Tab-separated table of C-alpha atoms and ligand atoms in Angstrom:
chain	number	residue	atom	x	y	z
A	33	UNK	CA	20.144	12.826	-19.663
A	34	UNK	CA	21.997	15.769	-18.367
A	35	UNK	CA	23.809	15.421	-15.099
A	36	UNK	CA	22.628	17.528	-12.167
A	37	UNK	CA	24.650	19.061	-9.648
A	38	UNK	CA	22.183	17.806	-6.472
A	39	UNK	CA	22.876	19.357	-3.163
A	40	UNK	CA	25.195	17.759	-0.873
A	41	UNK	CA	22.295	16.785	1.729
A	42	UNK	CA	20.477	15.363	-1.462
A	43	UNK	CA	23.839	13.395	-2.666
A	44	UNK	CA	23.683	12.018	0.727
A	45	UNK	CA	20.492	11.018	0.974
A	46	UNK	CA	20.727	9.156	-2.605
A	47	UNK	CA	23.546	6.671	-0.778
A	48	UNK	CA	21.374	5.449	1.360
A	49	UNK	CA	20.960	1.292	0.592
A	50	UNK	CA	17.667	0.124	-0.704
A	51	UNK	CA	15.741	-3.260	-0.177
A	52	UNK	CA	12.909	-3.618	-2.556
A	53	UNK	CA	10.208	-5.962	-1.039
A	54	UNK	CA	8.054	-7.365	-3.606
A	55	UNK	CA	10.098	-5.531	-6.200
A	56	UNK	CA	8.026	-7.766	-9.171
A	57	UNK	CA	4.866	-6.357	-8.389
A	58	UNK	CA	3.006	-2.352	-9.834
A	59	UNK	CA	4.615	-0.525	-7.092
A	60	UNK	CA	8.245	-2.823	-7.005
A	61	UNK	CA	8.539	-2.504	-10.707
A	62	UNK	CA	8.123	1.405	-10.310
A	63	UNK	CA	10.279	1.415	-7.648
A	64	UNK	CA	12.815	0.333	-9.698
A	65	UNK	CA	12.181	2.753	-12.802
A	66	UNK	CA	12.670	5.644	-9.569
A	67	UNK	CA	15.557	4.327	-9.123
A	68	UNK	CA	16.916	4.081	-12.697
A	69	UNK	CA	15.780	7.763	-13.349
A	70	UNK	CA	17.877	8.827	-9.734
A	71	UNK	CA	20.856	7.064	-11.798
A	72	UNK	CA	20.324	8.901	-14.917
A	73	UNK	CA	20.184	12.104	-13.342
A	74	UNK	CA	22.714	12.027	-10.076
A	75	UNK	CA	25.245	9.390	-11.063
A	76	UNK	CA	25.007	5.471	-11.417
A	77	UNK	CA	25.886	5.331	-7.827
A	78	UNK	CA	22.530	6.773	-6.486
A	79	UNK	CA	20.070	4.112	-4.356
A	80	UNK	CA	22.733	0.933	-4.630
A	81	UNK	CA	20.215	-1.940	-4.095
A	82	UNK	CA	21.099	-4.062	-0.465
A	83	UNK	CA	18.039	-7.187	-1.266
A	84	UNK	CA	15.279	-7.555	-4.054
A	85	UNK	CA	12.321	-9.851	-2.874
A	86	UNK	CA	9.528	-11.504	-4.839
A	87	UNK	CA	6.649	-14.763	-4.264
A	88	UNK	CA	6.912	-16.314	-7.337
A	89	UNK	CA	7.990	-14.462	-10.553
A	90	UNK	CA	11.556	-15.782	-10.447
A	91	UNK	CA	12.162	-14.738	-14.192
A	92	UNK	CA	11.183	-11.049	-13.666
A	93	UNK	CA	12.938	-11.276	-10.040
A	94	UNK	CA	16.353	-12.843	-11.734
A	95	UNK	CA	16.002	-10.370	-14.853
A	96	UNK	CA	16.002	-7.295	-11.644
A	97	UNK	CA	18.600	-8.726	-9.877
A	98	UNK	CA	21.052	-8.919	-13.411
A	99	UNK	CA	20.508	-5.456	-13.790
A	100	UNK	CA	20.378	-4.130	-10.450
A	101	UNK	CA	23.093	-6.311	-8.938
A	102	UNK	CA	21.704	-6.360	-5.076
A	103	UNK	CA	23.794	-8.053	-2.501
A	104	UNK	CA	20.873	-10.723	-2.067
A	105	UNK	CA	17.841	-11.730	-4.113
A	106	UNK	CA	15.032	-13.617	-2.335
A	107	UNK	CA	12.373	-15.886	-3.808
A	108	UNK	CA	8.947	-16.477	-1.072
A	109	UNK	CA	8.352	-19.602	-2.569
A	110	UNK	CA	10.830	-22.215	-1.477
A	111	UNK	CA	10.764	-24.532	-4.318
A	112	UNK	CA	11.948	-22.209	-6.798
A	113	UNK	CA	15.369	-21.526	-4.894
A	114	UNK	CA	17.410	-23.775	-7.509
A	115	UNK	CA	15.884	-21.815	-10.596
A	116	UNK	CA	16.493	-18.582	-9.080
A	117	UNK	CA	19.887	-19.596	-7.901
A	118	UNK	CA	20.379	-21.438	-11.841
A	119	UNK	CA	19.211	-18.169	-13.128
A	120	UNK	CA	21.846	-16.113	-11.544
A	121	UNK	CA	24.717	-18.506	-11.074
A	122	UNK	CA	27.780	-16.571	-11.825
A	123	UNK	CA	27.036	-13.398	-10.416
A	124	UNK	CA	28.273	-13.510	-7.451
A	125	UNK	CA	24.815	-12.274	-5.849
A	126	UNK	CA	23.456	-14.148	-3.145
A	127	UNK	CA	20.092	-15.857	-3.019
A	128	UNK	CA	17.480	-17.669	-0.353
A	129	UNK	CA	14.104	-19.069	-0.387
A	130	UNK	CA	11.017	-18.969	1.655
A	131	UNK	CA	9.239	-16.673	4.263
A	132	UNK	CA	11.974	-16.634	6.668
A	133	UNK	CA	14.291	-15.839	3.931
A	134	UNK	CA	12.286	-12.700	3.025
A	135	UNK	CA	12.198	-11.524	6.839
A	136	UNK	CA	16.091	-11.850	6.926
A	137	UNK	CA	16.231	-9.907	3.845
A	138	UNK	CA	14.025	-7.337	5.914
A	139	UNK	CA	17.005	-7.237	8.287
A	140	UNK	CA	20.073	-6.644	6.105
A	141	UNK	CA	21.559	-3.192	6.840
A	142	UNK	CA	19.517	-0.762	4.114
A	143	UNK	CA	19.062	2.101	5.659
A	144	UNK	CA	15.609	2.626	3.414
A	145	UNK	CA	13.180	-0.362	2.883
A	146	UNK	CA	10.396	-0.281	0.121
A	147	UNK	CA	7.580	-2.542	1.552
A	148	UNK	CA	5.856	-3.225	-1.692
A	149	UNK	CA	4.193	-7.131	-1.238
A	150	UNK	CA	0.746	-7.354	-1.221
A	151	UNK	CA	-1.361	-8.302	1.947
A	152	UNK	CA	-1.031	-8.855	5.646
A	153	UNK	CA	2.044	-11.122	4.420
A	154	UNK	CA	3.975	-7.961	4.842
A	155	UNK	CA	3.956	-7.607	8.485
A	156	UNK	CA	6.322	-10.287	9.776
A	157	UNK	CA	9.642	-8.179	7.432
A	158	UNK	CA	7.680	-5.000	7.522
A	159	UNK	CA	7.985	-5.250	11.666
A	160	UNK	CA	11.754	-6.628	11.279
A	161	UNK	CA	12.454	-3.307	9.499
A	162	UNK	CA	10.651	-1.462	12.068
A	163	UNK	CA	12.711	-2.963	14.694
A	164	UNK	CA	16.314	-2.183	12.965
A	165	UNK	CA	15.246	1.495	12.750
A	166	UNK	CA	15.312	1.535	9.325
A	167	UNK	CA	13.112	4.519	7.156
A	168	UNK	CA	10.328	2.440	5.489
A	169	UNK	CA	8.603	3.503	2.467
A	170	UNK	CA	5.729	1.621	3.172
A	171	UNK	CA	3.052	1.197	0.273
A	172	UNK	CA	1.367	-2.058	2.020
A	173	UNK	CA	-1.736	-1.067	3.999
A	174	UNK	CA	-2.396	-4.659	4.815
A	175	UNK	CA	0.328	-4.880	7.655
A	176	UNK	CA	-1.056	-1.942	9.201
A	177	UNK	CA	-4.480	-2.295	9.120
A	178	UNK	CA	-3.961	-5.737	10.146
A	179	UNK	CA	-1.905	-5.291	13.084
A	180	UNK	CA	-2.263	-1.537	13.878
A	181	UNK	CA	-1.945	-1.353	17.578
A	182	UNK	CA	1.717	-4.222	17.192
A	183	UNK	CA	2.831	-1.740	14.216
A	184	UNK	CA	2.196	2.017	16.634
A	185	UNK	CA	3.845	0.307	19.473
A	186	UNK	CA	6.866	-1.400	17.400
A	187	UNK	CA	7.480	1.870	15.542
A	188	UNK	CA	7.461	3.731	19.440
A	189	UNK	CA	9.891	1.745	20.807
A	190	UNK	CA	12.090	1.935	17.472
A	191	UNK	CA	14.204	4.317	16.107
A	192	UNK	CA	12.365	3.563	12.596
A	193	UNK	CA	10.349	6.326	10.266
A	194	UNK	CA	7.745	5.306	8.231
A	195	UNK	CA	6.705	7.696	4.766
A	196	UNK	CA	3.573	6.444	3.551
A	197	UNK	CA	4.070	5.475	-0.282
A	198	UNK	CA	-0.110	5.029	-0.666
A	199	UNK	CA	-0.711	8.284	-2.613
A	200	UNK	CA	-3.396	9.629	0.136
A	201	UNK	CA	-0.856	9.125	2.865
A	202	UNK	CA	1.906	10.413	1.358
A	203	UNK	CA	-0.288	13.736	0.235
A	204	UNK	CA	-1.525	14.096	3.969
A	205	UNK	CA	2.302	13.146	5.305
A	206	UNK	CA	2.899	16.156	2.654
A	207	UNK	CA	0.499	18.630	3.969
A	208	UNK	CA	0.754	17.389	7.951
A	209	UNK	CA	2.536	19.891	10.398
A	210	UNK	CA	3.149	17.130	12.635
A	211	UNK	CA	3.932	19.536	15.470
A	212	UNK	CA	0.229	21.210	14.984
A	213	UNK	CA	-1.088	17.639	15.922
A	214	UNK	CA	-3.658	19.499	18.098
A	215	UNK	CA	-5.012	22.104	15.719
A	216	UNK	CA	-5.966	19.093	12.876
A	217	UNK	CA	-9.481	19.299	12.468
A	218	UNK	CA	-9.703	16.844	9.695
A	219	UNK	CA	-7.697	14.654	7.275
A	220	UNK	CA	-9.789	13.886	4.056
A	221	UNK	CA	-8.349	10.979	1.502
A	222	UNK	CA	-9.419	11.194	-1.566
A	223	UNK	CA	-11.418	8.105	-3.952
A	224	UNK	CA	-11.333	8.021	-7.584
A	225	UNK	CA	-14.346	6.321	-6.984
A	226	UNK	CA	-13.523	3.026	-8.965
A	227	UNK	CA	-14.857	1.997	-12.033
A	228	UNK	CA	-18.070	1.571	-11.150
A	229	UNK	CA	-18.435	5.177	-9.453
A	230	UNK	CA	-21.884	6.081	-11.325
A	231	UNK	CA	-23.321	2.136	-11.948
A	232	UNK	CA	-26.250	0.832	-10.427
A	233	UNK	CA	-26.389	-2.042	-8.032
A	234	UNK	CA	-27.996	-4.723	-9.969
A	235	UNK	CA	-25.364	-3.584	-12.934
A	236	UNK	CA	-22.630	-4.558	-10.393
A	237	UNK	CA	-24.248	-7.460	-9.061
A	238	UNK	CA	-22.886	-9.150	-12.701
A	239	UNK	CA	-19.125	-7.505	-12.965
A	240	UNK	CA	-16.595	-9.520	-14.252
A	241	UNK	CA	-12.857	-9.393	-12.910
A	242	UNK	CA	-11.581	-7.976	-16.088
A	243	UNK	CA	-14.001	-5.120	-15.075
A	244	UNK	CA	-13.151	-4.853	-11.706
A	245	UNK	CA	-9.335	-4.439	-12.426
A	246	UNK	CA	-9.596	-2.260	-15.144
A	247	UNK	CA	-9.257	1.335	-13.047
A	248	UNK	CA	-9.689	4.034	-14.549
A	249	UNK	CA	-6.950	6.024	-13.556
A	250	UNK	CA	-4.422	4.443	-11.537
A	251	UNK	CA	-2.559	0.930	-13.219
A	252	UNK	CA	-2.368	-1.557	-10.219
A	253	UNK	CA	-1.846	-4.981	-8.714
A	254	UNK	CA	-5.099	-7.039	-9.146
A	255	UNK	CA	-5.942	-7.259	-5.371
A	256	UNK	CA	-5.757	-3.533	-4.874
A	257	UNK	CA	-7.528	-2.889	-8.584
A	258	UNK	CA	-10.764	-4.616	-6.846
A	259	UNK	CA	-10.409	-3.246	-3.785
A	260	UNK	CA	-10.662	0.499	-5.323
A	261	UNK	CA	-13.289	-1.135	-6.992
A	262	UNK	CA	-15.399	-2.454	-4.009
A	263	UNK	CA	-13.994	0.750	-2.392
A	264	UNK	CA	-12.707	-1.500	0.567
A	265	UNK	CA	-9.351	-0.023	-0.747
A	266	UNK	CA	-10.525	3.400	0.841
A	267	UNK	CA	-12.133	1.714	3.828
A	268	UNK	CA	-8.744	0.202	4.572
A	269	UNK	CA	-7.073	3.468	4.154
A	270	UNK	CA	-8.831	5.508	6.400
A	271	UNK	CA	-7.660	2.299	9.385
A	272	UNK	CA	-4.537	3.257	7.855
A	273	UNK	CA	-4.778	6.779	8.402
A	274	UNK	CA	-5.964	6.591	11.734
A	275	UNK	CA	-2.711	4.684	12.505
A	276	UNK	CA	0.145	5.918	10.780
A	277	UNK	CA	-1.510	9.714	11.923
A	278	UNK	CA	-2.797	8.950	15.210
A	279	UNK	CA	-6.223	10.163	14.394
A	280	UNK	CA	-9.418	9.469	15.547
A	281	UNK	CA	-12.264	8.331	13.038
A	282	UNK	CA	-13.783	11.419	13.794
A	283	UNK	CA	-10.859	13.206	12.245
A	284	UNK	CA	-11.042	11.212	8.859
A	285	UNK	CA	-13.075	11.618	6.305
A	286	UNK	CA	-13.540	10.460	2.578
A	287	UNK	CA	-14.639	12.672	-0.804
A	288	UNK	CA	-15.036	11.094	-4.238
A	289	UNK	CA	-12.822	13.194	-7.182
A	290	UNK	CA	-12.847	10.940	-9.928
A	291	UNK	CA	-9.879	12.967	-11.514
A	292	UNK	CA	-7.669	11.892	-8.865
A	293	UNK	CA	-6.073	15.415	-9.117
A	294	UNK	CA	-6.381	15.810	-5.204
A	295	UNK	CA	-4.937	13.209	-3.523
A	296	UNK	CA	-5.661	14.508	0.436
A	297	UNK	CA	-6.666	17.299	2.195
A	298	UNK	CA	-5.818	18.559	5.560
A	299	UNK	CA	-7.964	20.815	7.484
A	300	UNK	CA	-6.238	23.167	10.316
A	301	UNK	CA	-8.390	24.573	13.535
A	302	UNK	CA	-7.824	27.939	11.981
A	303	UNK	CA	-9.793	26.985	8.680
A	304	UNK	CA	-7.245	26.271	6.396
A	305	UNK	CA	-7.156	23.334	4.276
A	306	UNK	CA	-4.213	22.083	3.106
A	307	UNK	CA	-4.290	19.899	-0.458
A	308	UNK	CA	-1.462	17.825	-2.309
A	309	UNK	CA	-1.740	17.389	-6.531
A	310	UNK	CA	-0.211	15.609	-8.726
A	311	UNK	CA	-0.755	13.354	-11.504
A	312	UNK	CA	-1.999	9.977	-10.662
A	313	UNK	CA	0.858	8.246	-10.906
A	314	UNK	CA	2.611	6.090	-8.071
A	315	UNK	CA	6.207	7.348	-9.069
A	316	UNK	CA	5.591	10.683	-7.177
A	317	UNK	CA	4.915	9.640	-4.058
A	318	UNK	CA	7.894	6.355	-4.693
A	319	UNK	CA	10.448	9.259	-5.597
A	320	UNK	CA	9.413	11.762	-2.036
A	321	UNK	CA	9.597	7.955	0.224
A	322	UNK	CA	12.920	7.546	-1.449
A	323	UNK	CA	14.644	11.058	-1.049
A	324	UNK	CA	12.972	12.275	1.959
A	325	UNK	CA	13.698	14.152	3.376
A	326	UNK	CA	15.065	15.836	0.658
A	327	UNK	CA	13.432	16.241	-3.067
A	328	UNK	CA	14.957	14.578	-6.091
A	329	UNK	CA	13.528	15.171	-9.783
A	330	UNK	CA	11.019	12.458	-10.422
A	331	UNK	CA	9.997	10.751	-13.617
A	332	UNK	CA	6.147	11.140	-13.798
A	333	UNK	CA	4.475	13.635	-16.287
A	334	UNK	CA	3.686	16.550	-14.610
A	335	UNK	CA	-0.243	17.802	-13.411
A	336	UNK	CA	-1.813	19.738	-16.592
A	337	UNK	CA	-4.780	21.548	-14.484
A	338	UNK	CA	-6.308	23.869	-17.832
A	339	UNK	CA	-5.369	20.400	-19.524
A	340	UNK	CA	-7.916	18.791	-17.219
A	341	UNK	CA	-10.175	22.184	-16.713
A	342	UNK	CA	-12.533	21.353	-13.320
A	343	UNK	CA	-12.079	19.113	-10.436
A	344	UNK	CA	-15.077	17.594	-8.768
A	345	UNK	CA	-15.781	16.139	-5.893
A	346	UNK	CA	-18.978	13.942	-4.563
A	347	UNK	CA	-19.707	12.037	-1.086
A	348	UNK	CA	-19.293	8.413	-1.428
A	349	UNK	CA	-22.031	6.349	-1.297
A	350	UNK	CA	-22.033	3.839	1.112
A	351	UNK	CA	-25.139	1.613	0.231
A	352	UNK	CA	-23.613	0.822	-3.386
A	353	UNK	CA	-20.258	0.344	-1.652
A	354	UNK	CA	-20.809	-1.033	1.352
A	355	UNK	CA	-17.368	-2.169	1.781
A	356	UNK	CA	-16.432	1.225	3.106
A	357	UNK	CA	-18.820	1.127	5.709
A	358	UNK	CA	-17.903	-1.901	6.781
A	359	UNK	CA	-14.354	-0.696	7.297
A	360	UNK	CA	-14.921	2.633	8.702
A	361	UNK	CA	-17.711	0.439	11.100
A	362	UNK	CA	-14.505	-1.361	12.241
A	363	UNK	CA	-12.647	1.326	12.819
A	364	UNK	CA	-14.975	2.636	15.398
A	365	UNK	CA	-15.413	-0.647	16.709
A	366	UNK	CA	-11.546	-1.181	17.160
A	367	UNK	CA	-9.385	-4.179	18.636
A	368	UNK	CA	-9.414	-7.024	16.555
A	369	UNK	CA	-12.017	-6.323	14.056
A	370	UNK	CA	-10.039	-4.196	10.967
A	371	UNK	CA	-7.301	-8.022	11.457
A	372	UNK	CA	-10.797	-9.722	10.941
A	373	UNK	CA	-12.058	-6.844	8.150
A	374	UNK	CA	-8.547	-7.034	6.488
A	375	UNK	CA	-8.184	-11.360	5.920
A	376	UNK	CA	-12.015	-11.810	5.297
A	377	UNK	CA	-11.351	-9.333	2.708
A	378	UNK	CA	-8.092	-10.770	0.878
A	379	UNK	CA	-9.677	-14.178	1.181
A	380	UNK	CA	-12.663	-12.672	-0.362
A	381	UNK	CA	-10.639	-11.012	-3.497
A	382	UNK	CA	-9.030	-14.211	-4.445
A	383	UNK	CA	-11.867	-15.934	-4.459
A	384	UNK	CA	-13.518	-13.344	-6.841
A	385	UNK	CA	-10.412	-12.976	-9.144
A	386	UNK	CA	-10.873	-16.542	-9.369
A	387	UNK	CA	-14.578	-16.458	-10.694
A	388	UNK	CA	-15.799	-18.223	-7.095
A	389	UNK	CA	-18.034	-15.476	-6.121
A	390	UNK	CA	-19.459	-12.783	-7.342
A	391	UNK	CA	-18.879	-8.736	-7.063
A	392	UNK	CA	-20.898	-8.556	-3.690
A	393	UNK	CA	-20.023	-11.716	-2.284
A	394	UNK	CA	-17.292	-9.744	-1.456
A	395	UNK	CA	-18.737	-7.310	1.242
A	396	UNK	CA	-21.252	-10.053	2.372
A	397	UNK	CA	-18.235	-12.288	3.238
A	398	UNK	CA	-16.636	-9.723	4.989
A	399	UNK	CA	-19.570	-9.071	6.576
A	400	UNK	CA	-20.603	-12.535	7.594
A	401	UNK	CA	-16.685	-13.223	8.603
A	402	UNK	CA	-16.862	-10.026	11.160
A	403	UNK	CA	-20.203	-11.534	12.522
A	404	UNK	CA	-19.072	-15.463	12.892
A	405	UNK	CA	-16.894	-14.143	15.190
A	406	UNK	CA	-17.365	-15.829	18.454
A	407	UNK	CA	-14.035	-14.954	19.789
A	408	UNK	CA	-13.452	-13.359	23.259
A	409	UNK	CA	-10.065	-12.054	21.706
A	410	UNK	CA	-10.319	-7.837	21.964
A	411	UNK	CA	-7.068	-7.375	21.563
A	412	UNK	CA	-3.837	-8.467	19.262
A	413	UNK	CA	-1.061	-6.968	20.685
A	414	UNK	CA	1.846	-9.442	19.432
A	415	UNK	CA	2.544	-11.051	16.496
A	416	UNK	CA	1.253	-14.302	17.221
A	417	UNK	CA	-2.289	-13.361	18.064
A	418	UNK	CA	-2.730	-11.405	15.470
A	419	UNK	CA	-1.722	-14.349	12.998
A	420	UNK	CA	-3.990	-16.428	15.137
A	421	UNK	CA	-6.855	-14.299	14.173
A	422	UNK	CA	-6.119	-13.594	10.365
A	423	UNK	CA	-5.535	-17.264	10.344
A	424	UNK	CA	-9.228	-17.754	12.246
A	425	UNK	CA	-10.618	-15.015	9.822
A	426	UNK	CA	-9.277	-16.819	6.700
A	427	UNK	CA	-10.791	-20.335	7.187
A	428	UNK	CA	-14.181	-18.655	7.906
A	429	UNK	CA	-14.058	-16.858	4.775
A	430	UNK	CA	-12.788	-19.361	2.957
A	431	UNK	CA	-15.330	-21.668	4.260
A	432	UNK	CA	-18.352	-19.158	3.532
A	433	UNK	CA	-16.663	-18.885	-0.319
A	434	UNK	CA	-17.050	-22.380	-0.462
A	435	UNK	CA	-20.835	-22.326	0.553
A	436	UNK	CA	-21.673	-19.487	-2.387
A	437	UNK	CA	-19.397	-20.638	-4.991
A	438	UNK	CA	-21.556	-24.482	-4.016
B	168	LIG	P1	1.259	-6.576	-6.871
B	168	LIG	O1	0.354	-7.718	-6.729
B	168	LIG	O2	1.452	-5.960	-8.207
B	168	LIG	O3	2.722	-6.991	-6.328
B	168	LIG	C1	2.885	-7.633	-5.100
B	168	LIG	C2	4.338	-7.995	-4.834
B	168	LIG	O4	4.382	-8.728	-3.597
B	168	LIG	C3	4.975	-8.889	-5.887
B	168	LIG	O5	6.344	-8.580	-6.014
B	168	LIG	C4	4.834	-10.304	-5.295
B	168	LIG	O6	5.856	-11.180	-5.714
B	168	LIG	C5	4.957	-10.039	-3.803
B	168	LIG	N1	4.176	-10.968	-2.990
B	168	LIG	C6	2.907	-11.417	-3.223
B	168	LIG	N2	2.519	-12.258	-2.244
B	168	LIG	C7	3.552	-12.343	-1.371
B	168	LIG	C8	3.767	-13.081	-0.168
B	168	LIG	N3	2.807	-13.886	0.330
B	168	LIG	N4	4.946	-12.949	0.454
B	168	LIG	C9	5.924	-12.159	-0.047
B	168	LIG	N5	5.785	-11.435	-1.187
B	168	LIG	C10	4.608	-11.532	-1.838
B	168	LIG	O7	0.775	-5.468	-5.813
B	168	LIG	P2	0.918	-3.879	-5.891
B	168	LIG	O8	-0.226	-3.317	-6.646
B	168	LIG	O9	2.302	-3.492	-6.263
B	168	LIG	O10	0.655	-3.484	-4.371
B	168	LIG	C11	1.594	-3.724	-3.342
B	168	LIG	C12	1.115	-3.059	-2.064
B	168	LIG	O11	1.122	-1.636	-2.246
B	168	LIG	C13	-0.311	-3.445	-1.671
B	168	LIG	O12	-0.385	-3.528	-0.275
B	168	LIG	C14	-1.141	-2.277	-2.172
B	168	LIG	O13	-2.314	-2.069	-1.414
B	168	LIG	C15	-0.168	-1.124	-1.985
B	168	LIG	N6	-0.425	-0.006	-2.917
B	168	LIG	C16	-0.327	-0.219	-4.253
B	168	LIG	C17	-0.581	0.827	-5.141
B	168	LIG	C18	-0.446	0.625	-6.634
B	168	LIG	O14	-0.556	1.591	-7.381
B	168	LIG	N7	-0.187	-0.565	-7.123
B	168	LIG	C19	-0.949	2.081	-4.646
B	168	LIG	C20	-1.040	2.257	-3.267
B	168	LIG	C21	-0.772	1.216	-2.406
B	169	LIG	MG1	-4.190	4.800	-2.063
C-alpha cells in the first residue's frame, strides 16, 4: 500500500501507546487488523502496542504478542502463565497471570486503552484506566451499565475521555454537539432487530444457540450475538447511553432498521436530526476511537446506499422482546437495578449458550432475579458494593437456572 503523507496532528495522534484488553476476542482481533492497516498506510511505527490481554486463548494471545511485540502480554487465567510465558520465551516481552495482572496492565502508561473483554469483568481495569486519565475506547457496555453512577463519578474526578467504540455510541458521540447539551431533544440508537426480528413467539420459544448467534449483519462475540438476539443488547445500550451522554430515559429512544445503515440519530430543539452511516462493520467506529480526535483512513468497505436502495425503519416490539423492556424498566427505576439487570443477564446467556435453558428463560430469569431482590441496597457507589450485588445477582440467577434446567 501506498504511503500517505498524514497531517502532523494525525502523525501525532498515531504515537500514542495502545493496550488492547481482550485483544482475542471480535472487537480485540479487529482492533488489531486497525492497527495493521494504520501501519500499512502511515509507517510501521503507528499505534506501538504498550499490553495485550486475554482469559484464556493463550495460543491466539502468544501468536498477537509475536507479531505485535507489546511491552507486556497478560493471560486472566492464572494457570496458564507458564504456557504463555513457554510460548514466548525469548522475546524479551514480559508476561503475568490473573485478574490483578490484567488491572496492572490497565495501568501501564498507554495513553489510549481499547476495553474490549466481555462483561462486567471489565470494570475493575476499565476504572484503573479511568483513574490514570487515559482516552478509553471503550466497546464494553457491561462496566457501565453495571456500575454507571462509580464509572460518571470516576471519569469526573479524572482527567480520562471515553469514545464509545459500540457502533450506536460512537454514531451519537459523532453527531453530539456536546456544548448544545440543552437543545438535545432526543438520541435514538438504532436495532438491527436480531435474527428473529419478524418470528413469532412460540417459533422462538424453540431457538437453538447456533440460531441465536448467527446475526444477520454484524459478526460478534457469542454473549453479545444473543443479546442482539433477545434485544437485551439494545436494552443495555440505551443504560449506556443515558450514562456516557448524561441523558435522561426520556431523551432515548430505540427504532428497528434491519439494514443497520443508520447507526444513531440525534434530534436538536430546532428540529434537526442528526444521523451517522456506515457499513456495519466494527472497524469504523475501532479506527475514529483510535485516531480521535483526528481521522485516519480505515479498512472497512465503504456504505453502497443505491447498492442497498431503501432504508426502513419499525418500532420495536417489546412483548416478543421483552428483554428491552426490562432494561429500559430499570433504567427508570435506577440505583442498583441495571447491576442486578446486567449479571442476571450474563448469568442467564451462559446458561443458554450452554443448552441449560431455553430462549426465554432468559428474560424470565432476569426478570425473576430483579424481583428476588430483597435488598435494602439503593445505591452502589464504590466498587465493592457494586461487586457485592453482581455477586448477589449471580447466585440468584444461577440458582433459578438450576431450577429450569431441573
Ligand atoms: P468476545 O467474547 O469475542 O471477546 C471477549 C474478550 O474478552 C476476549 O479477548 C476474552 O479473552 C476476554 N475475556 C473474556 N472474559 C474475560 C474475563 N473474565 N476477564 C478478562 N478478559 C476476559 O467479545 P466481543 O464480541 O469482542 O465483545 C467485547 C465487548 O465489546 C462486549 O462488552 C460487547 O458487548 C462489546 N461490543 C462488541 C461488539 C462486536 O461487534 N463484537 C460491538 C459492540 C460492542
Ligand atoms: Mg451496539
Amino acid at each position: 500500500m501506498t504511503q500517505m503523507n498524514p497531517s502532523s496532528d494525525l502523525a501525532r495522534a498515531l504515537t500514542r501507546r495502545l493496550t488492547v484488553l481482550g485483544s482475542t476476542g471480535s472487537i480485540g482481533v479487529s482492533t488489531l487488523s486497525v492497527v495493521e492497516h494504520a501501519r500499512a498506510n502511515y509507517g510501521a511505527e503507528a499505534l506501538p502496542i504498550e499490553a495485550l490481554t486475554a482469559q484464556s486463548n493463550v495460543q491466539v494471545l502468544a501468536a498477537q504478542a509475536r507479531k505485535f511485540r507489546p511491552q507486556r502480554a497478560v493471560i486472566g487465567r492464572a494457570e496458564l502463565l507458564p504456557e504463555l510465558k513457554q510460548l514466548l520465551a525469548g522475546t524479551g516481552i514480559e508476561t503475568d497471570g490473573g485478574p490483578a495482572a490484567i488491572v496492572a496492565a490497565a495501568d501501564m502508561e498507554a495513553e489510549l486503552v481499547m476495553v474490549a473483554i466481555v462483561g462486567a469483568a471489565a470494570l475493575p481495569p476499565a476504572l484503573a484506566a479511568v483513574r490514570r486519565g487515559a482516552i478509553l475506547a471503550l466497546a464494553n457496555k457491561e462496566c457501565v451499565v453495571a456500575a454507571g453512577e462509580l464509572f460518571r463519578r470516576t471519569l469526573g474526578a479524572s482527567r480520562a475521555t471515553v469514545i464509545p467504540v459500540d457502533s450506536e455510541h460512537n454514531a451519537a458521540f459523532q453527531c453530539l454537539e456536546f456544548d448544545q447539551h440543552h437543545a438535545i431533544e432526543k438520541v435514538t440508537l438504532t436495532a438491527s432487530g436480531g435474527p428473529f426480528r419478524d418470528w413469532s413467539r412460540e417459533r422462538m420459544e424453540q431457538v437453538t444457540p447456533e440460531q441465536a448467534v448467527a446475526h444477520p449483519n454484524w459478526s460478534m462475540g457469542a454473549k453479545i450475538s444473543v443479546d442482539s438476539a433477545t434485544l437485551m443488547n439494545k436494552g443495555l445500550e440505551v443504560i449506556e447511553a443515558h450514562v456516557l451522554f448524561a441523558l435522561p430515559a426520556e431523551k432515548l429512544d430505540v427504532i428497528v432498521h434491519p439494514q443497520s445503515a443508520v447507526h444513531s440519530l440525534v434530534t436538536y430543539a430546532d428540529g434537526s436530526m442528526l444521523a451517522h452511516l456506515s457499513a456495519p462493520d466494527m472497524r469504523t467506529p475501532i479506527a475514529h476511537a483510535l485516531a480521535w480526535p483526528q481521522r485516519m483512513n480505515g479498512p472497512a468497505n465503504r456504505l453502497d446506499l443505491a447498492a442497498l436502495g431503501r432504508l426502513t425503519f419499525e418500532a420495536p416490539d417489546r412483548e416478543r422482546f421483552p428483554c428491552l423492556a426490562l432494561a429500559e424498566a430499570c433504567l427508570r427505576a435506577g440505583g442498583v437495578s441495571p447491576t442486578i439487570l446486567n449479571a442476571a443477564n450474563e448469568v442467564a446467556v451462559s446458561a443458554f449458550l450452554d443448552r441449560r435453558i431455553a430462549f426465554y428463560d432468559i428474560a424470565r430469569v432476569v426478570q425473576a432475579t430483579l424481583d428476588a431482590d430483597g435488598s435494602n441496597i439503593a445505591h452502589a457507589e464504590d466498587l465493592e458494593t457494586v461487586l457485592a450485588v453482581d455477586a448477589r445477582a449471580r447466585a440468584t440467577a444461577m440458582g433459578l437456572c438450576r431450577k429450569l434446567a431441573a
